[in-house]
PDB file of C-alpha atoms and ligand atoms in Angstrom:
ATOM      1  CA  MET A   1       0.175  -0.083   0.091  1.00  0.00           C
ATOM      2  CA  ALA A   2       1.116   3.333  -0.597  1.00  0.00           C
ATOM      3  CA  LEU A   3       0.236   6.809   0.480  1.00  0.00           C
ATOM      4  CA  LEU A   4      -1.370   9.309  -2.216  1.00  0.00           C
ATOM      5  CA  GLU A   5      -1.259  13.222  -2.221  1.00  0.00           C
ATOM      6  CA  ILE A   6      -4.656  14.627  -1.506  1.00  0.00           C
ATOM      7  CA  LYS A   7      -5.527  17.293  -3.808  1.00  0.00           C
ATOM      8  CA  LYS A   8      -6.532  20.696  -2.226  1.00  0.00           C
ATOM      9  CA  LEU A   9      -9.052  23.180  -3.522  1.00  0.00           C
ATOM     10  CA  GLY A  10      -7.816  24.862  -6.491  1.00  0.00           C
ATOM     11  CA  CYS A  11      -6.732  21.675  -8.136  1.00  0.00           C
ATOM     12  CA  ALA A  12      -8.414  20.893 -11.280  1.00  0.00           C
ATOM     13  CA  THR A  13      -9.276  17.330 -10.708  1.00  0.00           C
ATOM     14  CA  LEU A  14     -11.753  18.267  -7.800  1.00  0.00           C
ATOM     15  CA  ARG A  15     -13.786  20.053 -10.782  1.00  0.00           C
ATOM     16  CA  LYS A  16     -13.803  17.214 -12.855  1.00  0.00           C
ATOM     17  CA  LYS A  17     -16.701  14.911 -13.473  1.00  0.00           C
ATOM     18  CA  ALA A  18     -15.302  11.436 -12.869  1.00  0.00           C
ATOM     19  CA  THR A  19     -15.911   8.878 -15.820  1.00  0.00           C
ATOM     20  CA  PRO A  20     -17.217   5.452 -15.008  1.00  0.00           C
ATOM     21  CA  PHE A  21     -15.062   2.242 -14.990  1.00  0.00           C
ATOM     22  CA  GLN A  22     -15.632  -0.137 -17.405  1.00  0.00           C
ATOM     23  CA  ASP A  23     -13.621  -2.959 -15.661  1.00  0.00           C
ATOM     24  CA  VAL A  24     -12.832  -3.670 -12.190  1.00  0.00           C
ATOM     25  CA  THR A  25      -9.008  -4.702 -12.162  1.00  0.00           C
ATOM     26  CA  ASP A  26      -6.179  -5.708  -9.762  1.00  0.00           C
ATOM     27  CA  GLU A  27      -5.213  -1.815 -10.548  1.00  0.00           C
ATOM     28  CA  THR A  28      -8.423  -0.934  -9.353  1.00  0.00           C
ATOM     29  CA  ARG A  29      -8.109  -2.753  -6.395  1.00  0.00           C
ATOM     30  CA  LYS A  30      -4.720  -1.339  -5.819  1.00  0.00           C
ATOM     31  CA  LEU A  31      -5.958   2.189  -5.979  1.00  0.00           C
ATOM     32  CA  VAL A  32      -8.710   1.185  -3.502  1.00  0.00           C
ATOM     33  CA  GLN A  33      -5.874   0.085  -1.143  1.00  0.00           C
ATOM     34  CA  ASP A  34      -4.101   3.095  -1.503  1.00  0.00           C
ATOM     35  CA  MET A  35      -7.169   5.353  -1.317  1.00  0.00           C
ATOM     36  CA  PHE A  36      -7.686   3.504   2.287  1.00  0.00           C
ATOM     37  CA  GLU A  37      -4.183   4.056   3.702  1.00  0.00           C
ATOM     38  CA  THR A  38      -4.401   7.692   2.340  1.00  0.00           C
ATOM     39  CA  MET A  39      -7.937   8.439   4.111  1.00  0.00           C
ATOM     40  CA  TYR A  40      -6.985   6.537   7.342  1.00  0.00           C
ATOM     41  CA  GLU A  41      -3.559   8.679   7.319  1.00  0.00           C
ATOM     42  CA  ALA A  42      -5.474  11.729   6.926  1.00  0.00           C
ATOM     43  CA  GLU A  43      -8.183  10.746   9.457  1.00  0.00           C
ATOM     44  CA  GLY A  44     -11.273  11.184   7.215  1.00  0.00           C
ATOM     45  CA  ILE A  45     -14.314   8.889   6.635  1.00  0.00           C
ATOM     46  CA  GLY A  46     -14.739   9.126   3.030  1.00  0.00           C
ATOM     47  CA  LEU A  47     -12.599   9.792   0.170  1.00  0.00           C
ATOM     48  CA  ALA A  48     -13.451  10.132  -3.759  1.00  0.00           C
ATOM     49  CA  ALA A  49     -10.916   9.349  -6.500  1.00  0.00           C
ATOM     50  CA  ASN A  50     -10.787  13.179  -7.619  1.00  0.00           C
ATOM     51  CA  GLN A  51      -9.129  13.704  -4.503  1.00  0.00           C
ATOM     52  CA  VAL A  52      -6.231  11.895  -5.106  1.00  0.00           C
ATOM     53  CA  GLY A  53      -6.099  12.895  -8.972  1.00  0.00           C
ATOM     54  CA  VAL A  54      -7.949  10.087 -10.284  1.00  0.00           C
ATOM     55  CA  THR A  55     -11.102  11.020 -12.358  1.00  0.00           C
ATOM     56  CA  GLU A  56     -12.715   7.758 -12.166  1.00  0.00           C
ATOM     57  CA  ARG A  57     -16.024   6.839 -10.390  1.00  0.00           C
ATOM     58  CA  ILE A  58     -14.794   5.378  -7.141  1.00  0.00           C
ATOM     59  CA  LEU A  59     -15.385   6.232  -3.781  1.00  0.00           C
ATOM     60  CA  ILE A  60     -14.637   4.731  -0.266  1.00  0.00           C
ATOM     61  CA  LEU A  61     -16.074   4.909   3.175  1.00  0.00           C
ATOM     62  CA  ASP A  62     -15.368   3.943   6.511  1.00  0.00           C
ATOM     63  CA  VAL A  63     -17.635   5.680   9.294  1.00  0.00           C
ATOM     64  CA  ARG A  64     -16.543   3.235  12.012  1.00  0.00           C
ATOM     65  CA  PRO A  65     -15.671   6.118  14.367  1.00  0.00           C
ATOM     66  CA  HIS A  66     -19.236   7.094  14.300  1.00  0.00           C
ATOM     67  CA  HIS A  67     -21.070   3.855  13.528  1.00  0.00           C
ATOM     68  CA  PRO A  68     -18.515   1.119  15.404  1.00  0.00           C
ATOM     69  CA  GLU A  69     -20.928  -1.654  13.980  1.00  0.00           C
ATOM     70  CA  SER A  70     -20.370  -0.571  10.431  1.00  0.00           C
ATOM     71  CA  GLU A  71     -17.608  -1.811   8.118  1.00  0.00           C
ATOM     72  CA  SER A  72     -15.371   0.044   5.272  1.00  0.00           C
ATOM     73  CA  MET A  73     -16.985   0.293   1.956  1.00  0.00           C
ATOM     74  CA  VAL A  74     -16.044   0.388  -1.586  1.00  0.00           C
ATOM     75  CA  PHE A  75     -18.508   1.800  -3.978  1.00  0.00           C
ATOM     76  CA  ILE A  76     -17.640   1.714  -7.887  1.00  0.00           C
ATOM     77  CA  ASN A  77     -19.671   3.810 -10.362  1.00  0.00           C
ATOM     78  CA  PRO A  78     -21.992   4.592  -7.343  1.00  0.00           C
ATOM     79  CA  GLU A  79     -25.613   5.877  -8.244  1.00  0.00           C
ATOM     80  CA  ILE A  80     -27.933   7.158  -5.785  1.00  0.00           C
ATOM     81  CA  ILE A  81     -31.555   5.541  -6.838  1.00  0.00           C
ATOM     82  CA  TRP A  82     -33.460   6.672  -3.756  1.00  0.00           C
ATOM     83  CA  SER A  83     -33.459   9.234  -0.981  1.00  0.00           C
ATOM     84  CA  ALA A  84     -35.647  10.530   1.762  1.00  0.00           C
ATOM     85  CA  GLY A  85     -35.852  12.744   4.691  1.00  0.00           C
ATOM     86  CA  GLU A  86     -33.701  15.499   5.604  1.00  0.00           C
ATOM     87  CA  PHE A  87     -30.633  16.234   7.858  1.00  0.00           C
ATOM     88  CA  THR A  88     -28.486  19.340   8.672  1.00  0.00           C
ATOM     89  CA  GLY A  89     -25.239  18.646   9.768  1.00  0.00           C
ATOM     90  CA  GLU A  90     -21.389  20.026  10.040  1.00  0.00           C
ATOM     91  CA  GLU A  91     -19.360  18.756   7.214  1.00  0.00           C
ATOM     92  CA  GLY A  92     -15.747  18.940   6.379  1.00  0.00           C
ATOM     93  CA  CYS A  93     -13.402  17.804   3.457  1.00  0.00           C
ATOM     94  CA  LEU A  94      -9.925  16.423   3.257  1.00  0.00           C
ATOM     95  CA  SER A  95      -9.563  18.885   0.326  1.00  0.00           C
ATOM     96  CA  LEU A  96     -10.453  21.831   2.301  1.00  0.00           C
ATOM     97  CA  PRO A  97      -8.512  21.567   5.380  1.00  0.00           C
ATOM     98  CA  GLY A  98      -9.619  23.566   8.377  1.00  0.00           C
ATOM     99  CA  ILE A  99     -12.898  24.549   6.884  1.00  0.00           C
ATOM    100  CA  SER A 100     -16.456  22.908   7.803  1.00  0.00           C
ATOM    101  CA  GLY A 101     -19.810  24.184   7.559  1.00  0.00           C
ATOM    102  CA  GLU A 102     -23.570  23.254   7.741  1.00  0.00           C
ATOM    103  CA  VAL A 103     -24.895  21.004   4.861  1.00  0.00           C
ATOM    104  CA  LYS A 104     -28.423  19.983   4.237  1.00  0.00           C
ATOM    105  CA  ARG A 105     -28.938  16.600   2.579  1.00  0.00           C
ATOM    106  CA  PRO A 106     -31.429  13.640   2.692  1.00  0.00           C
ATOM    107  CA  ALA A 107     -31.220  11.806   5.588  1.00  0.00           C
ATOM    108  CA  GLN A 108     -31.271   8.209   3.970  1.00  0.00           C
ATOM    109  CA  VAL A 109     -30.051   6.999   0.644  1.00  0.00           C
ATOM    110  CA  ARG A 110     -30.210   3.929  -1.517  1.00  0.00           C
ATOM    111  CA  VAL A 111     -26.929   3.401  -3.670  1.00  0.00           C
ATOM    112  CA  ARG A 112     -26.608   1.013  -6.504  1.00  0.00           C
ATOM    113  CA  ALA A 113     -22.685   0.452  -6.932  1.00  0.00           C
ATOM    114  CA  LEU A 114     -20.069  -2.271  -7.905  1.00  0.00           C
ATOM    115  CA  GLY A 115     -18.052  -3.305  -5.362  1.00  0.00           C
ATOM    116  CA  ASP A 116     -14.087  -4.206  -5.692  1.00  0.00           C
ATOM    117  CA  ASP A 117     -14.881  -7.578  -6.844  1.00  0.00           C
ATOM    118  CA  GLY A 118     -16.979  -6.062  -9.639  1.00  0.00           C
ATOM    119  CA  GLU A 119     -19.973  -7.398  -8.368  1.00  0.00           C
ATOM    120  CA  ALA A 120     -23.115  -4.913  -8.455  1.00  0.00           C
ATOM    121  CA  PHE A 121     -24.936  -4.414  -5.024  1.00  0.00           C
ATOM    122  CA  GLU A 122     -27.533  -2.133  -3.361  1.00  0.00           C
ATOM    123  CA  MET A 123     -27.151  -0.747   0.010  1.00  0.00           C
ATOM    124  CA  GLU A 124     -29.212   1.495   2.149  1.00  0.00           C
ATOM    125  CA  LEU A 125     -27.393   4.354   4.149  1.00  0.00           C
ATOM    126  CA  ASP A 126     -28.502   6.827   6.911  1.00  0.00           C
ATOM    127  CA  GLY A 127     -26.831   8.837   9.506  1.00  0.00           C
ATOM    128  CA  MET A 128     -22.951   9.662   9.107  1.00  0.00           C
ATOM    129  CA  GLY A 129     -22.855   7.150   6.106  1.00  0.00           C
ATOM    130  CA  ALA A 130     -25.669   8.603   4.227  1.00  0.00           C
ATOM    131  CA  LYS A 131     -24.192  12.034   4.665  1.00  0.00           C
ATOM    132  CA  ALA A 132     -20.487  10.597   3.918  1.00  0.00           C
ATOM    133  CA  LEU A 133     -21.900   8.722   0.736  1.00  0.00           C
ATOM    134  CA  GLN A 134     -23.639  11.921  -0.553  1.00  0.00           C
ATOM    135  CA  HIS A 135     -20.414  14.268   0.126  1.00  0.00           C
ATOM    136  CA  GLU A 136     -18.365  11.613  -2.064  1.00  0.00           C
ATOM    137  CA  VAL A 137     -20.529  11.292  -4.614  1.00  0.00           C
ATOM    138  CA  ASP A 138     -20.662  14.962  -5.146  1.00  0.00           C
ATOM    139  CA  HIS A 139     -16.706  15.013  -5.379  1.00  0.00           C
ATOM    140  CA  LEU A 140     -17.158  12.230  -8.543  1.00  0.00           C
ATOM    141  CA  ASP A 141     -19.393  15.079  -9.929  1.00  0.00           C
ATOM    142  CA  GLY A 142     -16.689  17.745  -9.418  1.00  0.00           C
ATOM    143  CA  VAL A 143     -19.108  19.235  -6.825  1.00  0.00           C
ATOM    144  CA  LEU A 144     -17.466  20.697  -3.465  1.00  0.00           C
ATOM    145  CA  VAL A 145     -19.263  20.897  -0.175  1.00  0.00           C
ATOM    146  CA  LEU A 146     -18.532  24.582  -0.392  1.00  0.00           C
ATOM    147  CA  GLU A 147     -21.453  24.857  -3.021  1.00  0.00           C
ATOM    148  CA  HIS A 148     -23.604  23.507  -0.265  1.00  0.00           C
ATOM    149  CA  PHE A 149     -22.718  26.160   2.071  1.00  0.00           C
ATOM    150  CA  SER A 150     -24.825  29.410   2.526  1.00  0.00           C
ATOM    151  CA  VAL A 151     -23.235  32.738   0.766  1.00  0.00           C
ATOM    152  CA  ILE A 152     -22.711  34.206   4.268  1.00  0.00           C
ATOM    153  CA  LYS A 153     -20.424  31.133   5.264  1.00  0.00           C
ATOM    154  CA  ARG A 154     -18.538  31.485   1.912  1.00  0.00           C
ATOM    155  CA  ASN A 155     -17.796  35.035   2.420  1.00  0.00           C
ATOM    156  CA  LEU A 156     -16.394  34.460   5.870  1.00  0.00           C
ATOM    157  CA  LEU A 157     -14.142  31.702   4.350  1.00  0.00           C
ATOM    158  CA  ARG A 158     -12.872  34.124   1.563  1.00  0.00           C
ATOM    159  CA  ASN A 159      -9.286  34.297   2.679  1.00  0.00           C
ATOM    160  CA  GLN A 160      -8.720  30.980   3.765  1.00  0.00           C
ATOM    161  CA  LEU A 161     -10.607  29.763   0.536  1.00  0.00           C
ATOM    162  CA  ARG A 162      -8.241  31.930  -1.404  1.00  0.00           C
ATOM    163  CA  LYS A 163      -4.963  30.637   0.110  1.00  0.00           C
ATOM    164  CA  LEU A 164      -6.123  26.794  -0.322  1.00  0.00           C
ATOM    165  CA  GLN A 165      -6.950  27.649  -4.104  1.00  0.00           C
ATOM    166  CA  LYS A 166      -3.645  28.731  -4.369  1.00  0.00           C
ATOM    167  CA  GLU A 167      -1.998  25.445  -2.672  1.00  0.00           C
ATOM    168  CA  GLY A 168      -4.217  23.356  -4.901  1.00  0.00           C
ATOM    169  CA  LYS A 169      -3.538  25.077  -8.136  1.00  0.00           C
ATOM    170  CA  ASN A 170       0.404  24.066  -7.497  1.00  0.00           C
ATOM    171  CA  GLN A 171      -0.346  20.361  -7.109  1.00  0.00           C
ATOM    172  CA  THR A 172      -0.002  17.909 -10.326  1.00  0.00           C
ATOM    173  CA  LEU A 173      -3.182  16.920 -11.532  1.00  0.00           C
ATOM    174  CA  ASN A 174      -2.380  13.130 -11.588  1.00  0.00           C
ATOM    175  CA  LEU A 175      -1.888  10.357  -9.447  1.00  0.00           C
ATOM    176  CA  LYS A 176       0.958  10.943  -7.012  1.00  0.00           C
ATOM    177  CA  TYR A 177       2.589   8.705  -4.318  1.00  0.00           C
ATOM    178  CA  ILE A 178       4.221  10.797  -1.430  1.00  0.00           C
ATOM    179  CA  GLU A 179       6.894   9.887   1.108  1.00  0.00           C
ATOM    180  CA  ARG A 180       5.961   9.344   4.256  1.00  0.00           C
ATOM    181  CA  GLU A 181       7.087  12.155   6.795  1.00  0.00           C
ATOM    182  CA  ARG A 182       8.064   9.977   9.665  1.00  0.00           C
TER     183      ARG A 182
HETATM  184 NI1   NI B 201     -14.926  15.943   0.658  1.00  0.00          NI
END
């Protein structure tokens, strides 16, 4: 496994709509493993491929910090096929370090996707799982959590966002392995 560079606001891959996978291969599974390692290192609960410079439709979740009974999950070509209810909660993003804000989303979702074995499955999620899944599906569509914040909130964050924007612009667009700083 290897650690990947997490792209920040300003990096073009975050604004690209990711393309569907044709085949799930060993290469896909390696990417999944590297994404998990990267997400755990950053103490995140979800990560989309755009965030590591890969514009393909794959996201991972592990909401065990909030739901200890759940497990790590991989969604390839995820599609939200049903949603219900409404929930407002604070959301942050590994691509927007230091920033969080209130976001309103459906409280429950049903998702259809492929697993890393290439098999199709459907799953219903609520709570933190539903919130994180929708956040990551947004990433695959080039949408950042910022767009869900109020205008007032975005204005308050203006200087921080400008700084991140600059940092992200200087990052390479592609998958990039980084050395551990240990
Ligand atoms: Ni995010």
